[in-house]
XYZ file of C-alpha atoms in Angstrom:
716
model
C 152.916 -49.896 -57.946
C 155.653 -51.561 -57.992
C 157.946 -48.970 -56.685
C 155.467 -48.046 -54.120
C 155.041 -51.667 -52.625
C 158.964 -51.650 -52.833
C 159.350 -48.790 -50.479
C 156.525 -49.519 -48.386
C 158.226 -52.940 -47.892
C 161.492 -51.579 -47.389
C 160.015 -49.204 -44.683
C 158.555 -51.864 -42.726
C 161.432 -54.225 -42.687
C 163.605 -51.376 -40.844
C 160.670 -50.743 -38.685
C 160.651 -54.245 -37.858
C 164.403 -54.083 -37.530
C 164.121 -51.284 -35.002
C 167.054 -49.534 -36.169
C 167.016 -46.093 -38.098
C 169.729 -43.486 -37.051
C 168.212 -40.093 -38.597
C 164.681 -41.081 -37.414
C 165.757 -41.913 -33.821
C 167.538 -38.321 -33.429
C 164.763 -36.513 -34.902
C 162.085 -38.322 -32.669
C 164.542 -37.638 -29.461
C 164.703 -33.972 -30.591
C 161.107 -33.553 -30.872
C 160.232 -35.156 -27.471
C 162.619 -32.700 -25.492
C 160.893 -29.626 -27.473
C 157.193 -31.067 -26.565
C 158.586 -31.629 -22.914
C 160.211 -28.120 -22.636
C 156.953 -26.610 -24.079
C 155.090 -28.070 -21.488
C 157.027 -27.357 -18.416
C 156.960 -23.578 -19.741
C 153.153 -23.659 -19.742
C 153.126 -25.406 -16.775
C 155.042 -22.605 -15.002
C 152.984 -20.085 -16.358
C 149.493 -21.339 -15.519
C 150.883 -22.047 -11.731
C 152.254 -18.334 -11.700
C 148.671 -16.965 -12.534
C 146.162 -19.147 -11.241
C 147.391 -21.118 -8.323
C 144.606 -21.125 -5.445
C 145.296 -18.056 -3.406
C 145.865 -19.197 0.357
C 143.425 -17.518 3.241
C 144.745 -14.596 5.200
C 144.028 -14.598 8.867
C 142.016 -11.322 9.768
C 141.153 -9.271 12.613
C 138.261 -7.327 13.360
C 137.687 -3.774 13.290
C 141.154 -3.686 11.153
C 140.840 -2.082 7.800
C 142.048 -4.020 4.819
C 143.387 -3.206 1.559
C 144.669 -4.429 -1.460
C 144.035 -5.018 -5.363
C 142.268 -7.565 -7.383
C 141.928 -8.429 -10.964
C 141.465 -10.783 -13.191
C 144.017 -13.130 -12.212
C 144.339 -11.973 -8.077
C 141.715 -13.096 -5.784
C 142.048 -12.390 -1.979
C 140.419 -14.384 0.867
C 140.360 -13.385 4.470
C 139.432 -15.746 7.036
C 137.848 -14.507 10.404
C 137.423 -16.323 13.744
C 135.728 -15.589 16.698
C 133.822 -17.152 20.020
C 129.878 -17.023 20.352
C 129.157 -16.623 24.048
C 126.081 -18.867 25.083
C 122.538 -17.301 25.341
C 124.021 -14.257 23.209
C 123.442 -13.350 19.920
C 126.544 -12.007 17.956
C 126.027 -9.963 14.665
C 128.731 -9.208 12.140
C 128.988 -6.132 10.146
C 130.686 -5.826 6.832
C 131.947 -2.500 5.389
C 133.279 -2.282 1.734
C 134.339 -0.005 -0.958
C 136.148 0.235 -4.275
C 137.384 3.107 -6.131
C 136.076 1.640 -9.654
C 132.811 2.637 -11.039
C 132.823 0.546 -13.721
C 129.861 -1.516 -13.815
C 131.032 -4.200 -16.265
C 134.355 -5.319 -14.118
C 132.327 -4.621 -10.541
C 134.430 -6.224 -7.355
C 132.769 -9.152 -6.173
C 132.594 -9.970 -2.107
C 131.153 -13.215 -1.253
C 131.080 -13.898 2.708
C 130.500 -17.671 3.591
C 129.009 -18.519 6.797
C 128.238 -21.784 8.769
C 124.055 -21.136 8.174
C 124.804 -19.700 4.485
C 126.355 -17.537 2.001
C 125.999 -13.731 1.036
C 127.266 -12.104 -1.573
C 127.048 -8.397 -3.207
C 128.972 -6.273 -6.007
C 130.774 -2.777 -5.837
C 129.754 -0.818 -6.993
C 126.119 -1.601 -5.872
C 123.756 -0.667 -8.287
C 120.109 0.120 -7.550
C 117.166 0.658 -9.742
C 114.453 3.567 -9.707
C 111.676 4.817 -11.872
C 112.292 5.103 -15.434
C 114.938 2.650 -15.745
C 117.234 4.776 -13.562
C 120.115 3.592 -12.204
C 122.121 4.756 -8.803
C 125.594 3.264 -8.050
C 127.238 3.266 -4.681
C 130.826 2.810 -3.872
C 130.493 2.065 -0.362
C 128.504 -0.968 0.711
C 127.371 -2.158 4.219
C 125.692 -5.209 5.259
C 125.132 -6.935 8.601
C 125.321 -10.922 8.381
C 122.568 -13.181 9.349
C 123.503 -13.978 12.711
C 123.378 -17.386 14.310
C 120.798 -18.411 16.795
C 122.268 -18.812 20.403
C 123.124 -22.173 20.955
C 121.538 -23.997 24.437
C 125.191 -24.904 25.239
C 126.781 -23.431 28.468
C 130.085 -23.024 27.141
C 131.425 -20.968 24.299
C 131.918 -21.936 20.594
C 134.253 -20.915 18.020
C 132.980 -19.833 14.802
C 134.829 -19.071 11.144
C 133.898 -16.673 8.395
C 135.579 -16.551 4.879
C 135.674 -13.455 2.634
C 136.477 -13.596 -0.900
C 136.981 -10.493 -2.688
C 137.773 -11.014 -6.626
C 137.097 -9.247 -9.834
C 137.403 -10.134 -13.443
C 138.867 -6.446 -14.400
C 141.596 -6.528 -16.913
C 143.424 -3.922 -14.495
C 143.917 -3.597 -10.940
C 140.694 -2.442 -8.669
C 141.586 -1.196 -5.138
C 139.171 -2.607 -2.353
C 139.015 -2.092 1.367
C 137.760 -4.014 3.772
C 136.338 -3.652 7.511
C 134.705 -6.186 9.554
C 133.134 -5.164 13.254
C 130.996 -6.870 15.757
C 127.679 -4.945 16.194
C 127.802 -3.668 20.195
C 124.357 -3.033 20.266
C 122.285 -5.564 17.750
C 119.262 -6.327 20.335
C 117.137 -3.498 21.053
C 115.448 -3.002 24.478
C 111.764 -2.296 25.405
C 111.455 1.332 26.395
C 115.163 2.481 25.501
C 115.540 4.757 22.527
C 118.146 3.882 20.242
C 119.815 5.644 17.304
C 121.520 5.094 14.358
C 122.117 5.899 10.482
C 121.246 4.333 7.551
C 121.847 4.971 3.309
C 120.368 2.830 0.421
C 123.742 1.100 0.517
C 124.046 0.749 3.972
C 120.768 -0.899 5.515
C 120.492 -1.981 9.182
C 118.293 -4.569 11.384
C 117.818 -5.395 14.860
C 116.791 -7.889 16.839
C 114.447 -7.763 19.612
C 112.930 -10.538 21.914
C 109.480 -10.096 23.569
C 109.118 -9.228 27.264
C 107.519 -12.061 29.062
C 104.369 -10.189 30.206
C 103.771 -8.392 26.542
C 101.373 -9.797 24.142
C 102.086 -7.031 21.602
C 104.739 -4.127 21.439
C 104.530 -0.985 19.464
C 107.737 0.088 17.118
C 108.092 3.690 16.582
C 110.386 4.948 14.689
C 111.197 8.975 14.342
C 113.446 11.068 12.036
C 114.310 14.524 11.783
C 113.972 14.495 7.983
C 111.237 13.598 5.617
C 113.801 12.586 2.913
C 114.725 10.353 2.057
C 112.275 7.678 2.052
C 112.370 4.886 4.514
C 110.871 1.236 4.684
C 110.761 -0.341 8.085
C 109.787 -3.877 8.030
C 109.458 -6.793 10.927
C 110.717 -10.061 9.528
C 110.902 -13.593 11.523
C 114.080 -15.067 12.556
C 115.204 -16.508 9.541
C 118.257 -16.407 7.025
C 118.418 -14.805 4.748
C 117.146 -11.404 6.085
C 115.785 -9.324 3.422
C 117.133 -6.011 3.610
C 117.808 -4.859 0.342
C 115.516 -2.086 -2.050
C 114.279 -5.024 -4.035
C 113.450 -7.595 -1.519
C 112.485 -5.858 1.546
C 108.913 -6.174 0.648
C 109.119 -10.154 0.012
C 108.167 -10.883 3.520
C 107.162 -9.848 6.894
C 104.887 -6.841 7.560
C 106.524 -3.373 6.152
C 105.062 0.274 5.592
C 107.074 3.391 4.184
C 107.938 6.537 6.564
C 108.901 9.574 6.047
C 109.344 11.465 9.831
C 107.228 8.985 11.671
C 106.253 5.140 11.594
C 104.748 2.620 13.969
C 104.076 -1.043 13.477
C 102.236 -2.859 16.238
C 103.500 -6.597 16.446
C 101.623 -9.149 18.298
C 103.152 -12.464 19.699
C 100.878 -14.632 18.089
C 102.616 -14.001 14.879
C 106.092 -14.668 16.133
C 105.950 -18.134 17.977
C 109.467 -17.924 18.732
C 109.079 -14.940 20.527
C 112.038 -12.669 18.447
C 111.600 -10.909 15.319
C 113.837 -8.414 13.101
C 113.544 -4.603 12.531
C 114.535 -3.877 9.638
C 115.551 -0.605 7.884
C 115.958 0.128 4.352
C 116.806 3.839 2.526
C 114.986 4.164 -0.749
C 116.739 5.466 -3.381
C 113.883 7.624 -5.015
C 111.138 8.973 -2.630
C 108.064 7.915 -4.950
C 107.481 5.133 -2.675
C 106.615 7.793 0.512
C 104.240 9.573 -2.147
C 107.352 12.071 -2.907
C 107.844 13.627 -6.195
C 108.482 11.274 -9.215
C 111.728 11.839 -10.673
C 111.929 13.107 -13.844
C 112.325 10.931 -17.121
C 115.189 13.497 -18.132
C 118.705 11.917 -17.658
C 118.374 8.236 -17.374
C 122.112 7.729 -16.696
C 123.688 6.507 -13.509
C 123.189 8.724 -10.556
C 125.709 8.512 -7.674
C 124.406 9.304 -4.349
C 126.640 7.925 -1.448
C 126.424 11.458 0.838
C 123.181 12.512 -0.052
C 120.475 10.143 1.491
C 121.677 9.628 4.943
C 119.024 9.709 7.336
C 119.227 9.557 10.785
C 116.603 7.294 12.561
C 115.312 6.691 16.348
C 113.625 3.710 17.286
C 111.677 2.880 20.136
C 109.541 -0.135 21.212
C 107.061 0.054 23.768
C 104.357 -2.415 24.966
C 100.922 -1.948 23.578
C 97.537 -1.919 25.367
C 96.535 -5.181 26.697
C 93.302 -7.042 26.294
C 91.905 -5.644 29.727
C 92.238 -1.995 28.085
C 90.279 -3.311 24.928
C 87.371 -4.594 27.295
C 87.424 -1.690 29.515
C 87.334 1.064 26.153
C 84.412 -1.275 24.861
C 82.313 -1.284 28.055
C 82.925 2.421 28.661
C 81.629 3.370 24.642
C 78.564 1.205 25.463
C 77.618 2.506 28.873
C 78.106 5.938 27.535
C 75.623 5.329 25.045
C 73.243 3.782 27.311
C 73.139 6.717 29.528
C 71.078 8.355 26.364
C 68.645 5.629 26.023
C 67.870 5.662 29.582
C 67.438 9.164 29.411
C 65.354 8.775 26.620
C 63.182 6.047 28.640
C 62.840 8.537 31.419
C 61.595 11.059 29.318
C 59.010 8.980 27.596
C 57.664 7.642 30.827
C 57.592 11.064 32.508
C 55.446 12.253 29.424
C 53.343 9.327 29.705
C 52.788 9.991 33.516
C 51.912 13.394 33.018
C 49.253 12.266 30.188
C 47.370 10.155 32.640
C 47.206 12.692 35.246
C 45.740 14.898 33.037
C 43.397 12.288 31.566
C 42.272 11.702 35.163
C 41.870 15.507 35.846
C 40.135 16.619 32.645
C 42.868 18.943 31.218
C 43.592 18.000 27.776
C 46.287 19.807 25.575
C 46.479 19.656 21.925
C 49.482 17.663 21.383
C 47.969 14.694 23.707
C 45.661 13.942 21.235
C 42.660 13.999 23.724
C 40.389 16.209 21.149
C 39.357 19.090 23.044
C 41.010 22.082 24.708
C 39.943 24.438 27.930
C 38.826 27.957 26.135
C 41.659 29.569 27.974
C 43.945 28.036 25.913
C 45.664 30.370 23.506
C 44.629 28.608 20.459
C 41.380 28.586 21.517
C 40.800 32.004 22.288
C 42.785 32.883 19.019
C 40.381 30.509 16.896
C 37.359 32.152 18.333
C 38.410 35.825 17.535
C 38.687 34.277 13.816
C 42.424 35.080 13.648
C 44.872 32.150 12.284
C 47.497 30.503 14.575
C 51.180 31.875 14.296
C 50.041 34.497 11.643
C 50.337 38.183 11.527
C 47.074 39.807 10.966
C 47.087 40.756 7.532
C 44.580 43.820 8.035
C 47.010 45.609 9.867
C 48.496 48.727 8.313
C 51.775 46.834 7.205
C 49.294 44.745 4.822
C 46.345 46.752 3.815
C 43.428 45.388 2.255
C 44.318 41.777 2.592
C 42.439 39.067 4.010
C 43.398 36.347 6.473
C 41.537 33.018 6.976
C 40.811 31.175 9.723
C 42.025 27.693 10.012
C 38.516 26.300 9.434
C 38.761 28.365 6.325
C 41.904 27.122 5.800
C 40.612 23.284 6.544
C 38.049 24.323 3.781
C 40.280 25.502 1.465
C 42.443 22.104 1.445
C 42.627 20.129 -1.558
C 42.360 16.520 -1.254
C 44.072 15.355 -4.413
C 47.542 15.679 -5.546
C 46.808 16.136 -9.646
C 48.490 18.751 -11.203
C 45.418 18.821 -13.738
C 43.481 19.715 -11.126
C 45.336 22.641 -9.342
C 45.841 24.272 -12.763
C 42.568 23.811 -13.723
C 40.540 27.750 -14.253
C 39.159 29.401 -11.599
C 35.288 29.846 -11.317
C 34.944 31.807 -8.201
C 36.638 34.292 -5.768
C 36.604 31.332 -3.091
C 38.454 29.189 -5.665
C 40.983 31.881 -6.285
C 41.810 32.140 -2.682
C 42.126 28.457 -2.369
C 44.486 28.337 -5.619
C 48.135 27.650 -4.674
C 49.448 29.926 -7.569
C 47.359 32.963 -6.223
C 48.624 32.302 -2.383
C 52.269 31.899 -2.715
C 52.084 34.753 -4.890
C 51.311 37.047 -1.782
C 53.539 39.415 -0.223
C 52.876 37.407 2.963
C 52.955 33.889 3.367
C 52.272 31.797 6.713
C 52.276 28.390 7.126
C 48.778 27.574 6.408
C 48.882 28.867 3.053
C 51.827 26.475 2.298
C 49.836 23.523 3.699
C 46.597 23.121 2.027
C 47.448 19.908 0.261
C 45.997 16.707 1.980
C 48.040 15.711 4.685
C 48.127 11.867 3.932
C 48.785 12.532 -0.133
C 51.973 14.616 1.525
C 52.848 12.203 3.883
C 52.938 9.285 1.512
C 55.129 12.038 -0.635
C 57.782 11.986 1.924
C 57.690 8.599 2.945
C 59.305 7.688 -0.274
C 62.285 9.644 0.942
C 62.405 6.255 3.793
C 61.929 3.587 1.139
C 64.681 5.099 -1.225
C 67.630 5.790 1.344
C 66.490 2.161 2.413
C 66.981 0.432 -0.960
C 70.292 3.011 -1.637
C 71.524 1.755 1.533
C 71.404 -1.902 0.490
C 73.225 -1.616 -2.664
C 75.492 0.716 -1.538
C 76.851 -1.074 1.752
C 76.831 -4.706 0.481
C 79.695 -3.925 -2.222
C 81.372 -1.572 0.242
C 81.712 -4.471 3.065
C 82.944 -6.729 0.429
C 85.723 -4.621 -0.770
C 87.017 -3.786 2.502
C 87.035 -7.407 3.575
C 89.328 -7.947 0.699
C 91.329 -4.951 1.260
C 91.993 -6.271 5.074
C 92.616 -9.716 3.339
C 95.399 -8.205 1.198
C 97.087 -6.472 4.111
C 97.023 -9.528 6.090
C 98.819 -11.769 3.516
C 100.899 -9.442 1.959
C 101.940 -7.388 5.114
C 101.651 -4.231 3.085
C 100.364 -1.389 5.458
C 100.620 1.155 2.800
C 97.843 0.206 1.387
C 95.498 1.718 4.488
C 96.245 5.217 5.720
C 95.934 4.583 9.386
C 97.240 6.543 12.165
C 99.572 3.883 13.249
C 100.628 5.514 16.254
C 97.069 5.060 17.468
C 95.823 2.077 15.810
C 95.421 -0.563 17.902
C 94.507 -3.929 16.186
C 92.073 -7.013 17.267
C 91.879 -10.379 15.540
C 92.022 -9.631 11.616
C 91.207 -5.718 11.878
C 94.390 -3.659 11.723
C 92.526 -0.557 13.536
C 89.777 -1.800 15.648
C 89.806 1.270 17.483
C 88.892 3.216 14.578
C 86.091 0.882 13.810
C 84.654 1.179 17.296
C 84.630 4.511 17.274
C 81.814 4.634 14.885
C 79.215 2.451 16.939
C 78.010 5.882 18.499
C 76.295 6.604 14.729
C 74.419 3.278 14.665
C 73.318 3.517 18.163
C 72.145 7.293 18.507
C 70.360 6.428 14.772
C 68.850 3.694 16.289
C 67.713 5.809 19.384
C 66.816 8.405 16.669
C 64.278 6.026 14.872
C 62.811 4.883 18.310
C 61.803 8.372 19.158
C 60.131 9.525 16.024
C 58.785 5.561 15.807
C 57.050 6.889 19.240
C 56.090 10.796 17.892
C 54.397 9.136 15.243
C 52.188 6.793 16.947
C 51.210 9.676 18.974
C 50.486 11.442 16.233
C 48.318 8.672 14.688
C 46.348 8.168 17.866
C 45.474 12.081 17.975
C 44.368 12.018 14.419
C 41.965 8.481 15.162
C 40.909 10.728 18.372
C 39.663 13.441 15.602
C 41.920 15.811 17.393
C 40.941 19.157 15.677
C 44.665 20.840 16.925
C 46.424 17.525 15.422
C 44.664 17.776 12.166
C 44.412 21.468 11.536
C 46.604 23.778 14.038
C 50.170 24.364 14.405
C 53.129 22.988 11.981
C 52.220 20.063 9.597
C 53.462 16.630 11.038
C 55.357 14.434 8.253
C 57.755 12.089 10.023
C 59.290 10.587 6.153
C 62.012 12.936 6.371
C 62.918 12.193 10.328
C 62.606 8.157 9.291
C 65.334 8.712 6.570
C 67.724 10.847 8.740
C 67.681 8.404 11.082
C 68.470 5.667 8.416
C 71.273 8.018 7.244
C 72.736 8.186 10.434
C 73.127 4.350 11.017
C 74.612 4.401 7.561
C 77.046 6.705 8.186
C 78.377 4.589 11.221
C 78.366 1.495 9.006
C 80.237 2.900 6.134
C 82.615 5.139 8.279
C 83.129 1.902 10.021
C 83.807 0.012 6.704
C 86.038 2.866 5.772
C 88.336 2.707 8.567
C 88.736 -0.973 8.308
C 91.292 0.288 5.510
C 90.985 3.817 4.751
C 92.874 4.639 1.491
C 92.158 6.992 -1.474
C 90.074 4.652 -3.657
C 87.408 4.148 -0.885
C 87.054 7.771 0.819
C 83.688 8.378 -0.525
C 82.562 5.677 1.614
C 82.809 7.956 4.734
C 81.510 11.093 3.546
C 78.793 9.805 1.424
C 76.449 9.652 3.977
C 77.489 13.254 5.204
C 76.504 14.904 2.141
C 72.954 12.846 2.401
C 72.636 13.803 5.927
C 73.111 17.612 5.413
C 71.171 17.477 2.505
C 68.022 16.237 4.283
C 68.272 18.177 7.307
C 68.463 21.532 5.244
C 65.059 19.704 3.574
C 63.421 19.050 6.858
C 64.160 22.680 7.963
C 62.476 23.755 4.619
C 59.709 21.453 4.692
C 58.837 22.279 8.210
C 57.483 25.780 7.276
C 56.904 24.377 3.279
C 55.443 21.380 3.838
C 53.572 21.313 0.044
C 56.652 22.612 -2.143
C 59.383 20.844 -0.907
C 61.277 18.829 -3.170
C 60.507 15.195 -4.056
C 62.581 12.227 -3.471
C 63.811 11.521 -6.900
C 64.855 14.561 -7.148
C 66.838 15.162 -4.130
C 68.433 11.757 -4.285
C 69.705 12.872 -7.828
C 71.011 16.320 -6.618
C 73.009 13.892 -3.950
C 74.294 11.861 -6.597
C 75.741 14.891 -8.533
C 77.168 16.368 -5.284
C 78.893 13.410 -4.380
C 80.379 12.268 -7.863
C 81.655 15.893 -8.008
C 83.517 15.189 -4.561
C 84.675 12.075 -5.914
C 86.252 13.852 -9.246
C 87.838 16.498 -6.585
C 89.339 13.713 -5.129
C 90.935 12.496 -8.001
C 91.674 15.412 -10.293
C 90.959 18.286 -7.888
C 94.672 18.387 -6.788
C 96.511 20.118 -9.909
C 93.380 20.389 -12.274
C 92.446 23.665 -13.547
C 89.457 22.919 -15.604
C 88.069 20.581 -12.472
C 87.773 24.221 -10.360
C 86.433 25.930 -13.410
C 83.780 23.433 -13.777
C 82.996 22.882 -10.472
C 82.662 26.738 -10.062
C 80.152 26.968 -12.814
C 77.999 23.887 -11.333
C 78.107 25.691 -7.947
C 76.741 29.060 -9.179
C 74.528 27.678 -11.577
C 73.250 25.648 -9.014
C 72.844 28.459 -6.154
C 71.021 30.329 -8.563
C 68.089 28.173 -9.766
C 67.769 26.870 -5.974
C 67.499 30.717 -4.915
C 64.738 31.111 -7.864
C 62.922 28.435 -6.854
C 62.540 29.434 -3.131
C 62.265 33.130 -4.245
C 59.287 32.036 -6.022
C 57.476 29.577 -3.543
C 58.495 26.259 -5.957
C 56.042 28.023 -8.712
C 59.163 29.268 -11.292
C 59.075 26.752 -14.163
C 60.618 26.509 -17.405
C 58.749 25.100 -20.131
C 61.271 22.622 -21.625
C 58.936 21.413 -24.822
C 58.624 25.164 -25.830
C 61.927 26.625 -25.160
C 63.782 28.698 -27.537
C 66.895 31.051 -27.912
C 64.362 33.728 -27.486
C 63.805 32.747 -23.386
C 67.351 33.866 -22.775
C 66.662 37.114 -24.670
C 63.440 37.447 -22.228
C 65.558 37.213 -19.296
C 68.341 40.081 -20.617
C 65.108 42.077 -21.196
C 63.779 41.735 -17.646
C 66.828 42.050 -15.949
C 67.682 45.259 -18.008
C 64.378 46.751 -17.572
C 63.527 45.800 -13.793
C 66.999 46.483 -12.765
C 68.853 48.764 -14.394
C 65.948 50.799 -16.438
C 63.656 51.634 -13.761
C 65.062 49.539 -10.720
C 62.023 48.174 -9.318
C 61.723 47.123 -5.694
C 61.629 43.192 -5.108
C 58.537 41.592 -4.882
C 59.367 39.777 -1.916
C 62.170 41.966 -0.306
C 62.551 39.768 2.860
C 63.554 36.793 0.881
C 65.555 38.833 -1.680
C 67.712 40.055 1.226
C 68.094 36.631 2.922
C 68.903 34.804 -0.501
C 71.443 37.433 -1.674
C 73.116 36.940 1.975
C 73.078 33.123 1.723
C 74.919 33.289 -1.788
C 77.375 35.732 -0.705
C 78.331 33.651 2.131
C 78.277 30.446 -0.030
C 80.256 31.428 -2.790
C 82.554 33.244 -0.588
C 83.471 30.056 0.998
């Protein structure tokens, strides 16, 4: 402790005295060494990281050089903008390196913003696929034209840099776009690639409220997206952001976008063209999941485009089109009114003259009338005399006999009861329909009131179906149209954009207007059926024997149903054309199938009123048909199993319907006692009647017609 204290005291004495030769020399050498080292380090830093001065550059001249981690290049461009003119500048760059870890970064600084990208440019596709491009071209967002009368000077800087530890060669070319503004009615041709999108400026003419942008290409591939955007920077002209704003649609060979002035208050907009790296956006084949590596397509996906902007139709054309459509259908209503009036005048004259007709509902007819003469002779109206040699020994019933045989009950228990007399047997439907020659009178033995109520079920069922089917459809298409208007994605709806004319919130008003004929003619059909029904009721109230017992039985339930179906076809077809697409195709076709089925039922019901299908079974059949249609839209493209299933159902349904027609609705299968022996009996009957002795069919005419009908049906 004493030694340490002494030494410390001695050092303190020397420090206070300020004199130490050895320490002074050591400190001086240390200071000189540090200063020398600092100067060396400072010299190295200044050599490698000193700021690079910008180089003055010119348009239409190619500049090349090398950049790395320590070398950066800055180019300065100065140009003059003319008043009332939009000047656009386009930059082309390329690099010889495809290393994505050390890309070359290009940064463009302008007065109104900064734009940057890298080379190689990487675009992403499905299944994590990447597409790299060594050549990139971009159009810089132009400045708005000044209102000044003199020209103004503008400056632009382009920075080229890279973090690569090695030299990377680049090339730079800056040009001024000569044809940046599109003209009305003038076609402009250009090319674009995924790494070199294009966009142009368009200004509405003075008297145009809407224009149509028409784009045509000679090649379906590559897929292209056409976008309409407002005058705003930055312009979204890249594959990943072109769908962010504005209105856009994909195209292969043709595209058309209708643009309205009200959507662009400034009267100007940009038309942007972006080439997709893959074709799945346009409905093309999806890329294979194999080979997820980088794909370099610099030259393969070049597309030549031809764009033309023409004025669209004005409001006067809309008004004329609507008036013309309504006037055309008004003539149908006027024609129906004139025919009804002429018929009414004819009836009034016949009442005054004492001449009556069975269709007039007046009750009596002249003795010279063909129906009266045939009735007096004991024949039946419209029937071939079965006492002729063609049908020996048969009995023909007069209309009065037919009236006496008519059943006033629709009970199946009464129909299946035992037969007590020959007269009962002649009136039994199982016996009547089994005759070789069957007439309308044989198939119209049920009480007309009961049968009419049966066919009215068709009307009430289709009314209920229409309400429950139409309400969600209308709600859905309103949602579709709202999504289209909000997002601008016109690929949601499959219009023919070349002839789609918007009005208000509707993107294709003319497609909706074209369905007004279904609705108007459906109501006209409904009025015609109502008039005929009223006249027939008056004839029944007057106890007209020919309205009650002669002629083809009149049942108007199916006619009312067909009228409602026609109206609903117009409503649902209009809903479909609000936004036609893959998911609502059945809206347009459902009532087409129903109308076709109702027409066939009505044709069959005219001659077979007692054995026609019930409303419940008919609508259930329509539901199965529509279900198969929807499944065909979803799976029918490449699914073999669906077509096998459809063919089996088609053949079985055709054979079942043919059997019912052949046996006049009397063929039934007792499901409660069905067993495997039923199929054995079918095979036995076919073998004995068709192969072993080949009996003649009981109803030859029906068999021939059914065979021909099924052959035609299956061949289609």
